[in-house]
Amino acid sequence: MAEELVLERCDLELEANGRDHHTADLCREKLVVRRGQAFRLTLHFKGRNYEASVDSLTFSVTTEEAGTRARFPLSDAVEEGAWTAKVVDQRDSALSLQLSTPPNAPIGLYRLSLEASTGYQGSSFVLGHFILLFNPWCAEDSVYLDSDEERQEYILTQHGFIYQGSAKFINNIPWNFGQFEDGILDICLLLLDKNPKFLKDAGRDCSRRSSPVYVGRVVSGMVNCNDDQGVLLGRWDNNYGDGISPMFWIGSVDILRRWKSSGCQRVKYGQCWVFAAVACTVLRCLGIPTRVVTNYNSAHDQNSNLLIEYFRNEFGEIQGDKSEMIWNFHCWVESWMSRPDLQPGYEGWQALDPTPQEKSEGTYCCGPVPVRAIKEGDLSTKYDAPFVFAEVNADVVDWIRQEDGSMHKSINHSLVVGLKISTKSVGRDQRQDITDTYKYPEGSPEEREAFKRANHLNKLTNKENTGMAMRIRVSQSMSMGSDFDVFAYITNNTSEEHTCRLLLCARTVSYNGILGPECGTKDLLNLSLAPFSEKSIPLRILYEKYCDCLTESNLIKVRGLLTEPAVNSYLLAERDIYLENPEIKIRILGEPKQKRKLVAEVSLRNPLTTPLSNCIFTVEGAGLTEEQKVVEIPDPVEAGEEAKVRVDLLPLHVGRHKLVVNFESDKLKAVKGFRNVIVGPA
């Protein structure tokens, strides 16, 4: 009888498998592979090698919670879509094997074991652990993406932009997603294990992790902490003293590491782009192609009637309930996946929104819902189609309440919901407008059909036209610290003269529509408008008026209300103005080489007429800094002077990286900057 087969060690071929599976940077200590794609390992035996005629080898894989178990023998017959193992090479006492995983296997941490038997003798060995991820390179995987450029952008790229500002002035915020940074994969798996469905039934939850639809829903719910031990606590009231302002963050890595190191206590604070960015990091890390999108003039419709109604007093100020609002912008993510649970044609980009707004099946999460279903007005589609449809299509009605209590409908042609839906372009630092993936062209037959399907009766009725029009215009780009003019531009397209009252008001505003104090007003009681004429009325806005009440969103809302008492006519126009921050300049001193120390010089010129105090630069970059670097400037920075610091970098990987910088002071909040750094070999 042949002597017993004894395993000396197992080589999981970390370097080769990491390269082949695009996971080399995810975890250097563990084997990380993608499902539906073979990986290699080498068994080293003590004494003698494996002999097919006398030895029998059987492998088993188990998720830690026993949500998945599979046993499979060493065999030359490879079965498609199953767990298999076959010999690829044999020499001396080493046996090289290729293991294949099903393209629909649950993702997560697995234990790999071996049972070896020779005749009546047998023994078992634990070969090690490996992490299995979704695989957009595998045509049979439900997250398959057939463009290599898009896989590079939506899975492998660790930096990007998130769009803020206003529809008329789009501002790009650099963000360090950092899904390959040390420890992030383990944190993402921990996030899955902290979700309530896992805590209730671990085995069932783990087995359902085969579906990106299920995983996307779990991540959407766990990025906020409203129902669970989720990552971020949302706050929108500008009181962030016991935490960190949402505007301060420049990447997901610091947030996720804080959550883990605090024993999974919620991190303070997040707003929509922070929730979306962290969800993007987690989903990319797990292998689901994902991007952050921004919708301008985004409606928050609580009662699903596709209508936002504002009730205003005679001065145009909003009164009463403010739970339904138009957000200046709102961010969510889109993830790429098939939808076997839905009708054909609904595969592709799916909207997921981790910002806690409304409950979905009892949990604060939203989606995934096919973007195509939103465009077609198919509101019966899973999940949460009515809410997302309203975000980009709701109608807005303004009611003016007179002193006698009577209500008059005003016309507001300046506010269109769902504009300039934006995401970062593939492979370039430019914005891509994806509005046409959510909406047909305005006024087109296809748009009308989508509205009929959605029973969107408001949009199907024609808006009344009185022959009068008003818009808010600006004369130039407006920068922080400056005084500037805005204009009410009024057109009389009728053959009659009109005598009106014009109320102009500027107020600071948060991105979610919450108004602050006034910073400019004008009241013209008897404004005469000649037939077929145009008039431009200026309103001066002074820095000294807005400096102390401007929120970190850098937004001012200008409202014009034109009333004609003789005929009870009301015309409303609004515009959100974004004040540009000064530029952060970044110089790289020296030639960037892998694993060679490098210095970045970061500076910002004070654009204000007063000194800046409590100045802090925060710097981070995936593959450039091991952790976030915070540098304080001890002395005040005088008007017109530069705040300047130097920061040490250590590039770890060859290729294109993005250094992201945030600047904070007492009077300038959340100024962002970035620089691309091309790292060459050592």
XYZ file of C-alpha atoms in Angstrom:
682
model
C 0.000 0.000 0.000
C 1.257 3.487 -0.896
C 2.320 5.666 1.989
C -0.058 8.400 3.123
C -0.024 11.695 1.200
C 1.151 14.490 3.521
C 0.734 18.164 2.680
C 3.685 20.320 3.693
C 2.347 23.728 2.584
C 0.029 25.450 0.126
C 1.163 28.382 -2.029
C -1.857 30.525 -2.946
C 0.156 32.313 -5.684
C -0.891 35.729 -4.378
C 1.126 37.788 -6.850
C 0.104 35.970 -10.044
C -3.547 35.630 -9.032
C -3.710 39.272 -7.923
C -2.372 40.378 -11.308
C -4.724 38.129 -13.315
C -7.800 39.086 -11.287
C -7.094 42.854 -11.070
C -6.902 42.576 -7.283
C -3.163 42.950 -6.629
C -3.622 46.200 -4.715
C -6.681 45.109 -2.704
C -4.971 42.922 -0.150
C -1.365 41.776 -0.103
C -1.784 39.216 2.707
C -4.912 37.407 1.467
C -5.894 35.786 -1.800
C -8.519 37.987 -3.504
C -10.087 36.626 -6.701
C -13.086 37.360 -8.898
C -15.843 34.846 -9.503
C -16.226 33.007 -12.799
C -12.455 33.157 -13.379
C -9.913 30.418 -12.624
C -7.103 30.949 -10.116
C -3.963 28.929 -9.366
C -2.467 27.371 -6.296
C 0.426 24.981 -5.699
C 0.406 22.118 -3.187
C 3.793 21.058 -1.813
C 3.799 17.518 -0.379
C 6.239 15.963 2.058
C 7.976 12.781 0.878
C 6.132 11.900 -2.297
C 3.915 13.722 -4.789
C 0.298 13.106 -5.692
C -0.376 10.010 -7.848
C -3.675 10.008 -9.723
C -3.912 6.229 -9.690
C -3.725 5.856 -5.897
C -4.665 9.233 -4.364
C -7.992 10.996 -4.175
C -8.182 14.761 -3.578
C -11.437 16.528 -2.717
C -11.733 20.249 -2.069
C -14.345 22.099 -0.043
C -15.139 25.789 0.185
C -17.214 27.299 2.967
C -18.201 30.845 3.753
C -17.496 31.609 7.383
C -21.205 31.659 8.225
C -21.946 28.490 6.210
C -24.118 30.434 3.809
C -22.353 28.532 1.021
C -20.751 25.089 1.053
C -19.349 23.230 -1.933
C -17.324 19.986 -2.283
C -15.652 19.085 -5.547
C -13.003 16.515 -6.565
C -9.810 17.009 -8.509
C -10.909 16.191 -12.054
C -9.959 16.649 -15.695
C -13.611 17.161 -16.629
C -14.245 20.864 -16.068
C -17.916 21.638 -15.613
C -18.949 25.122 -16.718
C -20.458 27.282 -13.982
C -19.379 24.991 -11.125
C -16.632 24.768 -8.516
C -13.886 22.695 -10.163
C -10.203 21.812 -9.696
C -7.785 20.383 -12.246
C -4.023 19.715 -12.531
C -1.999 22.131 -14.661
C 1.536 21.006 -13.740
C 3.343 18.436 -11.605
C 7.036 18.232 -10.732
C 9.062 16.822 -7.828
C 6.794 17.153 -4.780
C 4.763 20.128 -6.103
C 1.311 19.940 -7.667
C 0.042 23.054 -9.497
C -3.738 23.304 -9.708
C -6.330 25.530 -11.292
C -9.528 26.175 -9.350
C -12.602 27.618 -11.032
C -15.493 29.375 -9.315
C -19.080 29.771 -10.542
C -19.909 33.211 -12.011
C -22.933 33.373 -9.687
C -21.221 32.305 -6.451
C -21.889 34.488 -3.396
C -19.135 37.008 -2.764
C -17.317 37.109 0.561
C -14.670 35.356 2.649
C -14.216 31.617 2.055
C -12.231 28.869 3.783
C -10.583 26.406 1.384
C -9.939 22.861 2.670
C -8.521 19.654 1.216
C -9.368 16.035 1.969
C -6.630 13.652 0.780
C -7.131 9.874 0.864
C -4.902 6.974 -0.118
C -6.632 3.610 0.167
C -8.134 3.496 3.651
C -5.958 6.324 4.899
C -7.149 9.920 4.816
C -6.398 13.331 6.238
C -7.758 16.887 6.018
C -5.920 20.165 5.611
C -7.005 23.814 5.703
C -5.317 25.387 2.680
C -6.178 28.956 3.591
C -8.762 31.655 3.098
C -9.670 33.666 0.052
C -12.049 36.519 -0.750
C -14.340 36.199 -3.763
C -15.604 39.338 -5.525
C -17.966 40.204 -8.372
C -16.290 40.054 -11.777
C -17.119 42.651 -14.471
C -14.504 40.953 -16.715
C -16.541 37.695 -16.824
C -19.286 37.567 -19.481
C -21.407 35.219 -17.333
C -21.284 37.464 -14.265
C -24.337 39.669 -13.713
C -22.078 42.752 -13.405
C -20.253 42.094 -16.712
C -19.162 45.290 -18.457
C -17.781 44.775 -21.957
C -15.720 47.981 -22.214
C -12.192 47.825 -20.832
C -12.121 51.639 -20.556
C -15.302 51.596 -18.470
C -14.011 48.776 -16.250
C -10.896 50.854 -15.657
C -12.998 53.889 -14.679
C -15.808 52.262 -12.698
C -13.859 49.496 -10.895
C -10.129 50.284 -10.830
C -9.907 54.093 -10.698
C -9.512 55.327 -7.138
C -10.199 59.014 -7.691
C -12.846 61.082 -9.403
C -15.068 64.140 -9.254
C -18.384 64.870 -7.612
C -20.392 67.737 -9.077
C -21.883 70.464 -6.883
C -22.670 74.185 -7.263
C -25.782 75.042 -9.264
C -27.216 74.140 -12.673
C -25.915 77.462 -14.042
C -22.489 77.094 -12.397
C -21.395 73.483 -12.009
C -18.525 73.003 -9.579
C -16.379 69.853 -9.567
C -15.163 68.484 -6.237
C -12.213 66.039 -6.364
C -12.709 62.862 -4.328
C -10.398 60.062 -3.242
C -12.494 56.866 -3.399
C -9.476 54.756 -2.350
C -11.113 51.332 -2.745
C -7.679 49.647 -2.963
C -6.204 51.353 0.101
C -5.032 49.188 3.010
C -7.823 47.657 5.051
C -10.705 48.985 2.934
C -11.747 45.568 1.561
C -11.946 44.136 5.076
C -14.060 47.133 6.137
C -16.417 46.599 3.182
C -16.901 42.933 4.177
C -17.447 44.013 7.791
C -20.104 46.443 6.578
C -21.956 43.521 4.956
C -21.686 41.535 8.194
C -23.135 44.387 10.269
C -26.318 44.645 8.226
C -29.536 43.639 10.072
C -30.368 40.858 7.582
C -27.050 39.168 8.355
C -27.536 39.565 12.103
C -30.993 37.990 11.803
C -30.017 35.055 9.551
C -26.321 34.901 8.628
C -26.554 31.853 6.381
C -29.399 33.222 4.268
C -27.799 36.655 3.984
C -24.484 35.173 2.817
C -26.157 32.978 0.195
C -28.027 36.020 -1.178
C -24.740 37.849 -1.716
C -24.585 36.196 -5.130
C -26.863 38.974 -6.408
C -25.562 42.520 -6.988
C -29.177 43.699 -6.648
C -29.247 42.357 -3.079
C -25.747 43.601 -2.220
C -26.516 47.035 -3.685
C -29.584 47.315 -1.472
C -27.624 46.283 1.613
C -24.878 48.839 0.870
C -27.471 51.567 0.224
C -28.924 50.900 3.671
C -25.613 50.493 5.534
C -23.864 53.661 4.328
C -26.374 55.604 6.446
C -26.969 54.712 10.098
C -30.704 55.369 10.351
C -31.728 51.723 10.929
C -28.501 50.004 11.879
C -24.797 50.267 12.706
C -24.252 52.066 9.422
C -21.336 54.291 8.540
C -22.545 57.905 8.399
C -24.938 60.123 10.308
C -26.581 62.771 8.143
C -26.932 66.366 9.276
C -28.113 69.444 7.370
C -28.418 72.242 9.947
C -24.865 73.689 9.773
C -24.154 72.644 13.389
C -21.238 70.221 13.075
C -19.208 71.148 16.172
C -19.312 67.639 17.698
C -18.146 66.004 14.473
C -16.772 66.900 11.049
C -18.591 69.084 8.553
C -19.743 67.145 5.459
C -17.946 69.730 3.316
C -14.615 68.892 4.981
C -14.280 65.327 3.650
C -12.157 64.776 0.537
C -12.237 60.985 0.429
C -13.980 57.831 1.629
C -10.948 56.135 3.207
C -10.769 58.296 6.331
C -14.534 57.890 6.878
C -14.484 54.085 6.575
C -11.393 53.739 8.779
C -12.985 55.942 11.458
C -16.104 53.756 11.396
C -14.048 50.574 11.827
C -11.690 51.946 14.499
C -14.603 53.275 16.599
C -16.188 49.823 16.856
C -18.623 50.592 14.018
C -19.987 53.722 15.648
C -21.546 56.198 13.221
C -19.257 58.848 11.749
C -20.436 62.464 12.027
C -21.447 63.922 9.508
C -22.588 63.180 5.981
C -24.705 64.803 3.291
C -25.799 63.398 -0.059
C -22.459 63.505 -1.916
C -20.638 61.963 1.064
C -23.171 59.109 1.302
C -22.912 58.580 -2.472
C -19.097 58.682 -2.522
C -18.741 56.142 0.314
C -21.277 53.846 -1.395
C -19.258 54.169 -4.616
C -16.077 53.130 -2.779
C -17.734 50.077 -1.202
C -19.441 48.899 -4.401
C -16.311 49.338 -6.551
C -14.288 47.503 -3.919
C -16.725 44.557 -4.028
C -16.502 44.480 -7.823
C -19.719 46.240 -8.920
C -19.083 48.968 -11.548
C -20.296 52.193 -9.946
C -20.272 55.956 -10.522
C -21.500 59.006 -8.585
C -24.134 61.139 -10.351
C -25.482 64.611 -9.523
C -28.974 65.843 -10.388
C -29.555 69.605 -10.341
C -32.890 71.005 -9.100
C -33.665 67.654 -7.510
C -37.160 67.184 -6.064
C -37.804 65.503 -2.719
C -41.410 64.298 -3.145
C -42.700 62.620 0.017
C -46.245 61.758 -1.024
C -45.507 60.439 -4.548
C -47.894 62.860 -6.274
C -45.053 64.136 -8.504
C -45.845 67.657 -7.363
C -43.904 70.059 -5.135
C -46.137 72.854 -3.877
C -44.696 75.973 -2.287
C -47.018 78.166 -0.225
C -45.684 81.706 -0.002
C -46.734 84.964 1.646
C -47.277 88.168 -0.352
C -43.508 88.804 -0.320
C -42.763 85.441 -1.959
C -41.349 83.847 1.208
C -42.091 80.147 1.727
C -44.425 79.465 4.650
C -45.415 76.353 6.603
C -44.250 72.799 5.897
C -40.844 72.561 4.223
C -40.528 68.759 4.135
C -41.042 68.703 0.372
C -38.291 70.741 -1.225
C -36.310 71.245 -4.390
C -32.670 70.532 -3.535
C -30.147 72.662 -5.383
C -28.448 69.406 -6.292
C -28.651 65.831 -5.078
C -26.134 63.010 -5.502
C -26.665 59.260 -5.722
C -24.817 56.397 -7.409
C -25.451 54.234 -10.438
C -24.266 50.621 -10.502
C -24.053 48.400 -13.580
C -25.802 45.014 -13.390
C -28.319 42.740 -15.059
C -31.857 42.523 -13.676
C -33.105 38.932 -14.009
C -35.929 39.883 -11.615
C -37.324 42.405 -14.145
C -38.460 42.437 -17.761
C -35.802 42.419 -20.521
C -34.329 45.815 -21.371
C -33.873 46.925 -17.768
C -30.275 45.746 -17.396
C -27.442 48.295 -17.286
C -27.202 51.335 -15.028
C -29.292 51.164 -11.847
C -29.862 54.134 -9.523
C -29.037 53.541 -5.842
C -29.387 56.280 -3.236
C -27.815 55.799 0.234
C -28.909 59.228 1.543
C -31.640 58.511 4.131
C -34.796 60.216 2.829
C -37.676 57.738 2.635
C -38.048 54.129 3.778
C -38.055 51.323 1.224
C -39.565 48.043 2.465
C -39.078 49.345 6.006
C -35.440 50.415 5.630
C -33.779 53.722 4.788
C -32.389 52.718 1.408
C -33.325 53.399 -2.209
C -32.924 51.262 -5.340
C -31.565 49.720 -7.351
C -34.012 50.938 -9.988
C -33.169 50.810 -13.712
C -32.415 54.240 -15.131
C -34.246 53.069 -18.268
C -37.442 52.526 -16.223
C -37.248 56.128 -14.987
C -36.914 57.382 -18.559
C -39.921 55.322 -19.672
C -42.093 56.392 -16.724
C -42.509 52.769 -15.615
C -43.181 53.415 -11.935
C -44.121 49.832 -11.047
C -40.491 48.763 -11.395
C -38.465 47.614 -8.375
C -37.102 49.397 -6.387
C -38.467 52.871 -5.518
C -39.129 54.054 -9.078
C -41.732 56.711 -8.069
C -39.296 58.470 -5.731
C -36.442 58.588 -8.280
C -38.832 59.567 -11.109
C -40.055 62.522 -9.023
C -36.454 63.624 -8.328
C -35.948 64.326 -12.026
C -39.514 65.039 -13.216
C -41.672 66.555 -10.445
C -43.612 69.680 -11.280
C -43.449 72.789 -9.095
C -46.427 74.983 -8.241
C -46.117 78.244 -6.288
C -49.119 79.631 -4.400
C -49.094 83.221 -3.132
C -51.277 83.854 -0.068
C -52.646 87.394 0.079
C -53.372 89.324 3.273
C -57.078 88.461 2.960
C -56.182 84.737 2.902
C -56.953 84.182 -0.788
C -54.538 82.028 -2.793
C -53.165 82.923 -6.208
C -51.114 80.672 -8.438
C -47.857 82.217 -9.601
C -45.936 81.318 -12.707
C -42.312 80.239 -12.275
C -40.726 79.456 -15.628
C -37.231 79.609 -14.143
C -37.408 76.362 -12.149
C -37.182 73.087 -14.068
C -36.689 69.913 -12.031
C -34.016 67.463 -13.172
C -31.302 69.419 -14.998
C -27.689 68.756 -16.046
C -27.523 65.236 -14.567
C -23.752 64.803 -14.346
C -21.024 62.245 -13.794
C -17.295 62.095 -14.482
C -16.329 61.143 -18.042
C -14.603 57.826 -18.672
C -10.830 58.254 -18.608
C -10.951 62.068 -18.553
C -11.264 64.793 -15.931
C -14.335 66.244 -17.645
C -18.047 66.208 -16.830
C -20.376 63.939 -18.791
C -24.018 65.006 -19.083
C -26.273 61.931 -18.770
C -29.639 63.734 -18.557
C -30.808 61.943 -21.715
C -30.504 58.560 -19.970
C -33.144 59.714 -17.436
C -35.403 61.897 -19.608
C -36.604 62.250 -23.183
C -36.198 65.723 -24.756
C -38.667 68.205 -23.290
C -41.857 68.454 -25.354
C -41.086 65.337 -27.425
C -43.782 62.695 -28.123
C -41.669 60.164 -26.172
C -41.648 62.450 -23.142
C -45.438 62.779 -23.267
C -45.797 58.998 -23.491
C -43.511 58.533 -20.463
C -45.582 61.074 -18.491
C -48.816 59.295 -19.459
C -47.350 55.978 -18.321
C -46.338 57.581 -15.016
C -49.771 59.245 -14.705
C -47.938 62.576 -14.462
C -50.991 64.707 -15.193
C -49.389 67.987 -14.087
C -46.757 67.870 -16.800
C -49.327 67.045 -19.484
C -51.232 70.300 -18.976
C -50.013 73.441 -20.690
C -48.582 76.172 -18.509
C -50.447 79.446 -18.764
C -48.659 82.303 -20.455
C -49.517 85.920 -19.625
C -47.160 87.520 -22.111
C -44.912 88.636 -19.261
C -41.612 86.956 -18.428
C -38.861 87.453 -15.857
C -35.438 85.895 -15.386
C -32.609 86.478 -12.920
C -29.340 87.209 -14.695
C -25.758 87.675 -13.526
C -23.137 89.849 -15.149
C -20.018 87.804 -14.463
C -18.643 84.910 -12.461
C -18.820 85.773 -8.794
C -16.000 84.959 -6.406
C -15.883 84.651 -2.653
C -15.202 87.992 -0.964
C -16.459 90.197 -3.796
C -19.434 92.566 -4.143
C -21.490 91.954 -7.289
C -24.729 92.767 -9.120
C -27.565 90.480 -10.160
C -30.421 91.590 -12.410
C -34.128 90.969 -12.746
C -34.598 90.874 -16.518
C -38.278 91.547 -17.295
C -39.962 91.268 -20.709
C -43.396 92.627 -21.621
C -44.524 90.828 -24.785
C -48.000 92.395 -24.777
C -49.379 95.480 -26.514
C -50.372 97.035 -23.179
C -48.441 98.947 -20.541
C -48.221 97.185 -17.167
C -47.675 98.809 -13.775
C -46.190 96.285 -11.346
C -44.511 95.894 -8.001
C -41.090 94.194 -8.059
C -39.701 92.559 -4.931
C -36.087 91.407 -5.207
C -34.521 89.445 -2.370
C -31.183 87.626 -1.979
C -30.720 85.107 0.839
C -27.991 82.637 1.637
C -29.135 79.047 1.098
C -27.976 75.494 1.781
C -27.755 73.067 -1.129
C -30.914 71.305 0.100
C -32.991 74.472 -0.177
C -32.960 75.714 3.440
C -32.844 79.513 3.382
C -30.639 81.690 5.581
C -30.724 85.445 6.326
C -31.214 88.167 3.731
C -28.122 89.660 2.123
C -29.766 92.057 -0.330
C -33.279 93.449 -1.021
C -35.068 95.879 -3.313
C -38.761 96.859 -3.413
C -40.032 98.871 -6.411
C -43.694 99.739 -5.829
C -44.600 101.280 -9.218
C -42.531 99.725 -11.977
C -43.830 100.766 -15.375
C -43.346 98.319 -18.264
C -44.027 99.733 -21.717
C -45.568 97.531 -24.464
C -43.115 95.123 -26.145
C -40.285 96.294 -23.907
C -37.473 94.836 -21.801
C -36.140 96.112 -18.516
C -33.125 95.130 -16.405
C -33.279 95.969 -12.676
C -30.016 95.555 -10.692
C -29.626 94.299 -7.121
C -26.269 94.885 -5.425
C -25.070 92.115 -3.117
C -22.299 93.102 -0.693
C -19.691 90.817 0.877
C -20.226 92.487 4.252
C -23.881 91.367 4.092
C -23.316 87.694 3.163
C -19.929 86.956 4.766
C -21.222 85.885 8.187
C -24.290 83.927 7.043
C -23.047 82.091 3.939
C -23.213 78.315 4.410
C -20.465 75.951 3.333
C -22.430 75.376 0.109
C -21.334 78.898 -1.061
C -24.849 79.497 -2.432
C -27.073 82.573 -2.553
C -30.671 82.356 -3.789
C -32.009 85.419 -5.592
C -35.797 85.642 -5.824
C -37.834 88.070 -7.869
C -41.610 88.446 -7.432
C -43.421 90.626 -9.984
C -47.011 91.358 -8.974
C -49.684 93.226 -10.908
C -52.394 93.958 -8.314
C -54.903 95.227 -10.880
C -55.267 91.774 -12.462
C -54.032 89.523 -9.589
C -51.051 88.382 -11.661
C -47.940 86.917 -10.013
C -44.672 86.104 -11.719
C -41.885 84.404 -9.778
C -38.251 83.884 -10.818
C -35.404 82.391 -8.799
C -31.750 81.676 -9.367
C -29.100 80.029 -7.243
C -25.721 81.719 -7.403
C -22.529 79.842 -6.563
C -19.611 81.900 -5.250
C -16.293 80.636 -6.569
C -13.595 79.814 -4.032
C -9.977 80.846 -4.638
C -7.747 78.344 -6.423
C -5.528 75.962 -4.469
C -2.162 75.724 -6.217
C -0.209 72.468 -5.953
C 3.416 72.097 -7.064
C 5.236 68.761 -7.102
C 8.905 69.233 -6.174
C 11.026 66.549 -7.804
C 10.263 63.703 -10.204
C 7.602 61.239 -8.979
C 9.122 57.749 -8.764
C 7.732 54.637 -7.127
C 8.704 54.213 -3.450
C 10.773 57.399 -3.510
C 9.952 60.294 -1.189
C 8.361 63.301 -2.842
C 7.289 66.757 -1.673
C 4.124 68.647 -2.615
C 3.911 72.401 -2.082
C 0.327 73.530 -1.493
C -0.768 77.185 -1.372
C -3.861 79.420 -1.393
C -4.075 83.212 -1.619
C -6.469 84.958 0.775
C -9.062 86.708 -1.479
C -10.802 88.541 1.374
C -10.218 92.014 2.781
C -9.742 90.557 6.275
C -7.196 88.076 7.688
C -7.874 84.324 7.741
C -7.284 82.461 10.991
C -7.421 78.776 12.028
C -6.138 77.757 8.590
C -5.809 73.997 7.949
C -4.717 72.093 4.826
C -5.798 68.446 4.560
C -4.072 66.321 1.912
C -4.634 62.756 0.751
C -4.269 60.663 -2.380
C -4.708 56.961 -3.137
C -1.259 55.490 -3.724
C 0.450 58.747 -2.670
C -0.192 59.005 1.079
C -0.598 56.149 3.553
C -3.048 58.232 5.562
C -4.608 61.659 5.532
C -2.133 64.465 6.295
C -3.356 67.508 8.226
C -1.173 70.652 8.404
C -2.184 73.695 10.496
C -0.908 77.209 9.811
C -0.219 78.834 13.209
C -0.376 82.514 12.187
C -3.233 84.441 10.542
C -2.988 84.875 6.763
C -3.377 88.558 5.892
C -5.556 89.849 3.034
C -3.884 89.123 -0.315
C -1.192 86.959 1.307
C -0.555 83.257 0.630
C -1.078 80.326 2.981
C 1.598 77.787 2.011
C 2.675 74.353 3.308
C 4.846 71.432 2.209
C 3.703 67.835 2.508
C 5.765 64.631 2.197
C 4.446 61.980 -0.200
C 5.497 58.376 -0.822
C 4.186 57.074 -4.176
C 3.501 53.344 -3.828
C 2.329 52.468 -7.341
C 3.344 53.359 -10.875
C 0.663 55.195 -12.877
C -1.698 58.160 -12.663
C -2.759 59.320 -9.201
C -4.693 62.313 -7.910
C -3.565 64.384 -4.939
C -6.647 65.913 -3.294
C -6.479 68.946 -0.981
C -9.005 70.662 1.302
C -8.518 74.074 2.922
C -10.472 75.282 5.986
C -10.334 78.564 7.895
C -12.638 80.751 9.947
C -13.979 82.603 6.893
C -13.240 80.227 3.994
C -14.785 76.762 4.274
C -14.130 73.610 2.285
C -11.961 74.925 -0.548
C -10.982 71.928 -2.691
C -8.115 71.419 -5.098
C -6.352 68.584 -6.890
C -3.390 67.720 -9.043
C -2.716 64.687 -11.204
C 0.591 62.998 -10.365
C 2.150 60.606 -12.882
C 4.413 58.167 -11.016
C 7.178 56.386 -12.902
C 9.094 53.222 -11.958
C 11.836 53.495 -9.337
